[in-house]
């Protein structure tokens, strides 16, 4: 089997990607890695050929580079059958104008469902698999190159920041040395010491236009009598009782005059009505006795 593909990626970028088994595993289409496998190229590979999907369980081994060439070998068995397949593939990288030419050459030998396919179906499936692998290889190579460029820029920025910081520290040290020399020279001349005429030593009078100047604010030592009474009445009571208790003292509710007058009237009407009823009963009995 022979297959060639041109890609707009330089050879060094492809070499870095093919030299990383983890990146190569992401480039293989249909590969499902095993969680407990020691190699990232071990797991299940689904191959679609001739309208059928064949799943192989095995491992790929990548070696190289040797003169810009990598060797790939692999073995696998059918997940649902007794068939097996062996693969030997060589990947060559050749620099070209504006990119790289990738050449694939190899052989595959097996039995089972792969042999039962129509003539040319397995070869077409292999070419389609290599094309998809190449496309993903280009994507991974470009991403790796962008990461490398970003890392280089970050390192350059860090080096520049360190250089600027070092220059700043050197300038600070020189300034400190110069100021120390000036101070020593001033002391030697006798001009040092406190300046009695400094503006920082003169007292600052309060502003004459301040409306509260000279007013003393005092805070009473003890709370008002109403607050003390309220605090004493709430001691020993729950929060619910305090929240729902009616107010006392000057804030206690005062009954309206109308309600008080009505209750007073009803209080005297009831005895008067009872007295009138009793008088009527007595008068009626007396009249009955006088009749012959």
Short mmCIF file of C-alpha atoms in Angstrom, two decimals:
data_model
loop_
_atom_site.label_atom_id
_atom_site.label_comp_id
_atom_site.label_asym_id
_atom_site.label_seq_id
_atom_site.Cartn_x
_atom_site.Cartn_y
_atom_site.Cartn_z
CA UNK A 1 0.00 0.00 0.00
CA UNK A 2 1.37 3.43 -1.03
CA UNK A 3 -0.19 6.81 -0.22
CA UNK A 4 1.10 10.41 -0.33
CA UNK A 5 -0.37 13.64 1.03
CA UNK A 6 0.93 17.23 0.92
CA UNK A 7 0.41 19.42 4.00
CA UNK A 8 1.30 23.13 4.53
CA UNK A 9 3.28 22.41 7.69
CA UNK A 10 7.10 22.37 8.00
CA UNK A 11 8.93 19.16 8.74
CA UNK A 12 10.15 20.14 12.26
CA UNK A 13 6.59 20.75 13.46
CA UNK A 14 5.47 17.33 12.18
CA UNK A 15 8.48 15.67 13.78
CA UNK A 16 7.59 17.15 17.19
CA UNK A 17 4.01 15.92 16.90
CA UNK A 18 4.91 12.41 15.73
CA UNK A 19 7.47 12.17 18.52
CA UNK A 20 4.71 12.51 21.15
CA UNK A 21 2.65 9.28 21.48
CA UNK A 22 -0.16 11.13 23.28
CA UNK A 23 -0.60 13.54 20.36
CA UNK A 24 -0.39 10.70 17.86
CA UNK A 25 -3.16 8.87 19.72
CA UNK A 26 -5.41 11.93 19.32
CA UNK A 27 -4.73 11.87 15.58
CA UNK A 28 -5.85 8.26 15.01
CA UNK A 29 -9.56 8.33 14.03
CA UNK A 30 -11.81 5.83 15.77
CA UNK A 31 -9.27 5.02 18.52
CA UNK A 32 -10.73 4.58 22.01
CA UNK A 33 -7.96 4.41 24.59
CA UNK A 34 -8.04 1.98 27.50
CA UNK A 35 -8.12 3.69 30.88
CA UNK A 36 -5.74 1.17 32.50
CA UNK A 37 -3.34 0.85 29.54
CA UNK A 38 0.30 1.82 29.95
CA UNK A 39 0.54 3.15 26.38
CA UNK A 40 -1.73 5.85 24.95
CA UNK A 41 -1.84 3.87 21.66
CA UNK A 42 -3.53 0.85 23.26
CA UNK A 43 -7.27 0.34 23.09
CA UNK A 44 -10.04 -0.24 20.57
CA UNK A 45 -9.97 0.86 16.94
CA UNK A 46 -13.15 1.03 14.86
CA UNK A 47 -12.63 0.54 11.14
CA UNK A 48 -15.46 1.18 8.68
CA UNK A 49 -15.04 -0.64 5.36
CA UNK A 50 -17.54 -1.77 2.72
CA UNK A 51 -20.56 -0.62 4.76
CA UNK A 52 -19.43 -2.63 7.80
CA UNK A 53 -17.84 -1.54 11.08
CA UNK A 54 -15.14 -3.79 12.49
CA UNK A 55 -13.76 -3.16 15.99
CA UNK A 56 -10.25 -4.36 16.82
CA UNK A 57 -8.68 -4.51 20.26
CA UNK A 58 -4.89 -4.16 20.31
CA UNK A 59 -1.94 -1.80 20.48
CA UNK A 60 0.17 0.30 18.10
CA UNK A 61 3.92 0.80 18.53
CA UNK A 62 5.56 3.96 17.15
CA UNK A 63 9.35 4.20 16.77
CA UNK A 64 11.57 6.90 15.31
CA UNK A 65 12.46 9.25 13.90
CA UNK A 66 15.18 7.79 11.71
CA UNK A 67 16.10 10.14 8.84
CA UNK A 68 12.69 11.82 9.07
CA UNK A 69 10.92 8.47 9.07
CA UNK A 70 8.73 6.76 11.66
CA UNK A 71 7.81 3.11 11.87
CA UNK A 72 4.41 1.92 13.08
CA UNK A 73 3.61 -1.69 13.96
CA UNK A 74 0.46 -3.06 15.49
CA UNK A 75 -1.56 -6.15 16.27
CA UNK A 76 -5.25 -6.48 17.00
CA UNK A 77 -8.04 -9.01 17.33
CA UNK A 78 -11.71 -8.59 16.55
CA UNK A 79 -13.83 -7.61 19.54
CA UNK A 80 -16.74 -9.68 18.16
CA UNK A 81 -15.11 -12.52 16.35
CA UNK A 82 -12.02 -14.64 15.96
CA UNK A 83 -10.27 -12.60 13.26
CA UNK A 84 -6.94 -10.83 13.75
CA UNK A 85 -4.84 -8.34 11.83
CA UNK A 86 -1.17 -7.27 11.79
CA UNK A 87 0.04 -3.89 10.51
CA UNK A 88 3.46 -2.58 9.43
CA UNK A 89 3.57 1.04 8.28
CA UNK A 90 6.31 3.56 7.48
CA UNK A 91 5.71 7.32 7.61
CA UNK A 92 8.17 9.49 5.66
CA UNK A 93 8.48 13.27 5.77
CA UNK A 94 9.94 15.15 2.79
CA UNK A 95 10.34 18.90 2.77
CA UNK A 96 8.61 20.60 -0.15
CA UNK A 97 7.92 24.14 -1.33
CA UNK A 98 5.51 25.62 1.22
CA UNK A 99 5.11 22.51 3.35
CA UNK A 100 5.83 18.80 3.63
CA UNK A 101 4.99 15.70 1.64
CA UNK A 102 3.95 12.79 3.86
CA UNK A 103 4.34 9.35 2.32
CA UNK A 104 2.78 6.19 3.75
CA UNK A 105 3.92 2.74 2.78
CA UNK A 106 3.11 -0.55 4.47
CA UNK A 107 1.35 -3.87 4.54
CA UNK A 108 -1.56 -5.39 6.45
CA UNK A 109 -2.23 -9.10 6.90
CA UNK A 110 -5.20 -10.64 8.61
CA UNK A 111 -8.19 -12.93 8.52
CA UNK A 112 -11.78 -12.89 9.63
CA UNK A 113 -14.20 -10.20 8.55
CA UNK A 114 -11.46 -8.12 6.85
CA UNK A 115 -10.84 -10.90 4.31
CA UNK A 116 -14.54 -11.27 3.60
CA UNK A 117 -14.84 -7.69 2.27
CA UNK A 118 -15.13 -6.93 -1.41
CA UNK A 119 -12.01 -6.35 -3.49
CA UNK A 120 -10.71 -2.82 -3.00
CA UNK A 121 -12.94 -2.07 -0.01
CA UNK A 122 -10.15 -2.61 2.52
CA UNK A 123 -7.70 -0.48 0.48
CA UNK A 124 -10.21 2.39 0.20
CA UNK A 125 -10.89 2.22 3.93
CA UNK A 126 -7.13 2.37 4.62
CA UNK A 127 -6.67 5.45 2.38
CA UNK A 128 -9.63 7.17 4.03
CA UNK A 129 -8.19 6.37 7.47
CA UNK A 130 -4.77 7.81 6.50
CA UNK A 131 -6.35 10.99 5.11
CA UNK A 132 -8.23 11.61 8.33
CA UNK A 133 -5.07 10.85 10.32
CA UNK A 134 -3.12 13.40 8.24
CA UNK A 135 -5.77 16.08 8.72
CA UNK A 136 -5.71 15.66 12.49
CA UNK A 137 -1.90 15.55 12.43
CA UNK A 138 -1.83 18.99 10.80
CA UNK A 139 -4.23 20.35 13.43
CA UNK A 140 -2.12 19.03 16.30
CA UNK A 141 1.12 20.33 14.74
CA UNK A 142 -0.25 23.83 14.29
CA UNK A 143 -1.59 23.86 17.85
CA UNK A 144 1.79 22.72 19.20
CA UNK A 145 3.59 25.44 17.24
CA UNK A 146 1.24 28.12 18.60
CA UNK A 147 1.84 26.87 22.14
CA UNK A 148 5.60 26.97 21.58
CA UNK A 149 5.43 30.53 20.19
CA UNK A 150 3.28 31.66 23.13
CA UNK A 151 5.75 30.11 25.58
CA UNK A 152 8.67 31.85 23.88
CA UNK A 153 6.90 35.21 24.04
CA UNK A 154 6.10 34.66 27.70
CA UNK A 155 9.75 33.84 28.44
CA UNK A 156 10.89 36.94 26.56
CA UNK A 157 8.45 39.13 28.48
CA UNK A 158 9.62 37.61 31.77
CA UNK A 159 13.27 38.26 30.86
CA UNK A 160 12.42 41.87 29.94
CA UNK A 161 10.58 42.39 33.23
CA UNK A 162 13.52 40.99 35.18
CA UNK A 163 15.93 43.30 33.32
CA UNK A 164 13.75 46.34 34.03
CA UNK A 165 13.46 45.37 37.69
CA UNK A 166 17.22 44.96 37.94
CA UNK A 167 17.80 48.39 36.38
CA UNK A 168 15.28 49.92 38.79
CA UNK A 169 17.02 48.37 41.80
CA UNK A 170 20.40 49.59 40.57
CA UNK A 171 19.01 53.13 40.16
CA UNK A 172 17.50 53.02 43.65
CA UNK A 173 20.82 51.94 45.15
CA UNK A 174 22.68 54.73 43.34
CA UNK A 175 20.09 57.28 44.52
CA UNK A 176 20.37 56.03 48.09
CA UNK A 177 24.17 56.29 47.99
CA UNK A 178 23.98 59.81 46.54
CA UNK A 179 21.49 61.00 49.14
CA UNK A 180 23.64 59.54 51.90
CA UNK A 181 26.67 61.44 50.62
CA UNK A 182 24.66 64.66 50.50
CA UNK A 183 23.46 64.19 54.08
CA UNK A 184 26.98 63.57 55.31
CA UNK A 185 28.17 66.70 53.48
CA UNK A 186 25.41 68.77 55.08
CA UNK A 187 26.33 67.46 58.53
CA UNK A 188 29.97 68.32 57.92
CA UNK A 189 29.04 71.90 56.96
CA UNK A 190 26.90 72.28 60.09
CA UNK A 191 23.76 73.16 58.18
CA UNK A 192 21.84 70.09 59.38
CA UNK A 193 19.42 69.94 62.30
CA UNK A 194 15.89 71.04 62.95
CA UNK A 195 14.64 74.21 61.31
CA UNK A 196 12.81 76.31 63.94
CA UNK A 197 11.04 78.28 61.20
CA UNK A 198 9.48 75.29 59.53
CA UNK A 199 5.80 75.59 58.66
CA UNK A 200 5.16 72.10 60.04
CA UNK A 201 6.02 73.22 63.57
CA UNK A 202 3.65 76.24 63.69
CA UNK A 203 0.29 75.64 65.43
CA UNK A 204 -2.80 75.61 63.24
CA UNK A 205 -5.67 77.62 64.81
CA UNK A 206 -9.24 76.41 64.34
CA UNK A 207 -11.21 78.09 61.58
CA UNK A 208 -13.20 81.09 62.80
CA UNK A 209 -16.16 80.35 60.52
CA UNK A 210 -16.77 76.87 61.97
CA UNK A 211 -20.39 76.97 63.37
CA UNK A 212 -19.67 74.23 65.89
CA UNK A 213 -16.37 75.56 67.15
CA UNK A 214 -16.26 75.66 70.93
CA UNK A 215 -19.36 73.49 71.32
CA UNK A 216 -18.88 70.49 73.58
CA UNK A 217 -20.75 67.29 72.84
CA UNK A 218 -21.49 65.10 75.83
CA UNK A 219 -22.90 61.59 75.95
CA UNK A 220 -25.06 60.70 79.00
CA UNK A 221 -23.58 58.02 81.21
CA UNK A 222 -26.94 56.36 81.84
CA UNK A 223 -29.72 55.61 79.35
CA UNK A 224 -33.05 57.52 79.62
CA UNK A 225 -35.65 56.37 82.12
CA UNK A 226 -37.99 55.08 79.41
CA UNK A 227 -35.25 52.94 77.85
CA UNK A 228 -34.30 51.54 81.27
CA UNK A 229 -37.98 50.73 82.04
CA UNK A 230 -38.39 49.00 78.68
CA UNK A 231 -35.23 46.96 79.25
CA UNK A 232 -36.42 45.92 82.72
CA UNK A 233 -39.84 44.85 81.43
CA UNK A 234 -38.28 42.71 78.67
CA UNK A 235 -35.97 40.77 80.99
CA UNK A 236 -37.16 37.19 81.39
CA UNK A 237 -39.51 37.32 78.37
CA UNK A 238 -39.01 35.51 75.10
CA UNK A 239 -38.41 37.29 71.81
CA UNK A 240 -41.87 36.32 70.57
CA UNK A 241 -43.55 37.77 73.66
CA UNK A 242 -41.56 40.97 73.33
CA UNK A 243 -42.42 41.30 69.63
CA UNK A 244 -46.16 40.71 70.17
CA UNK A 245 -46.57 42.43 73.54
CA UNK A 246 -48.62 45.65 73.47
CA UNK A 247 -46.69 48.85 74.13
CA UNK A 248 -46.71 50.33 77.58
CA UNK A 249 -46.20 53.71 79.15
CA UNK A 250 -46.54 56.76 76.96
CA UNK A 251 -46.91 54.59 73.85
CA UNK A 252 -49.79 52.45 75.26
CA UNK A 253 -53.04 52.59 73.23
CA UNK A 254 -55.75 54.87 74.64
CA UNK A 255 -59.41 53.78 74.19
CA UNK A 256 -61.54 56.15 72.18
CA UNK A 257 -64.21 58.23 74.05
CA UNK A 258 -67.07 56.88 71.91
CA UNK A 259 -66.36 53.29 72.88
CA UNK A 260 -66.29 54.25 76.60
CA UNK A 261 -69.65 56.13 76.40
CA UNK A 262 -71.43 53.22 74.71
CA UNK A 263 -70.21 50.72 77.30
CA UNK A 264 -71.33 53.03 80.15
CA UNK A 265 -74.84 53.38 78.65
CA UNK A 266 -75.23 49.63 78.23
CA UNK A 267 -74.09 49.14 81.81
CA UNK A 268 -77.09 51.18 83.15
CA UNK A 269 -79.74 50.13 80.63
CA UNK A 270 -79.71 46.45 81.63
CA UNK A 271 -80.61 47.00 85.37
CA UNK A 272 -83.26 49.56 84.46
CA UNK A 273 -84.93 47.16 82.05
CA UNK A 274 -84.90 44.40 84.69
CA UNK A 275 -86.45 46.74 87.27
CA UNK A 276 -89.22 47.82 84.88
CA UNK A 277 -90.02 44.19 84.04
CA UNK A 278 -90.23 43.25 87.74
CA UNK A 279 -92.52 46.22 88.47
CA UNK A 280 -94.86 45.22 85.65
CA UNK A 281 -95.10 41.65 86.97
CA UNK A 282 -95.90 42.87 90.53
CA UNK A 283 -98.48 45.34 89.25
CA UNK A 284 -100.19 42.66 87.17
CA UNK A 285 -100.53 40.28 90.13
CA UNK A 286 -101.97 43.05 92.32
CA UNK A 287 -104.64 43.86 89.76
CA UNK A 288 -105.67 40.20 89.52
CA UNK A 289 -106.16 39.95 93.29
CA UNK A 290 -108.47 43.02 93.43
CA UNK A 291 -110.84 41.63 90.84
CA UNK A 292 -113.93 39.90 92.45
#
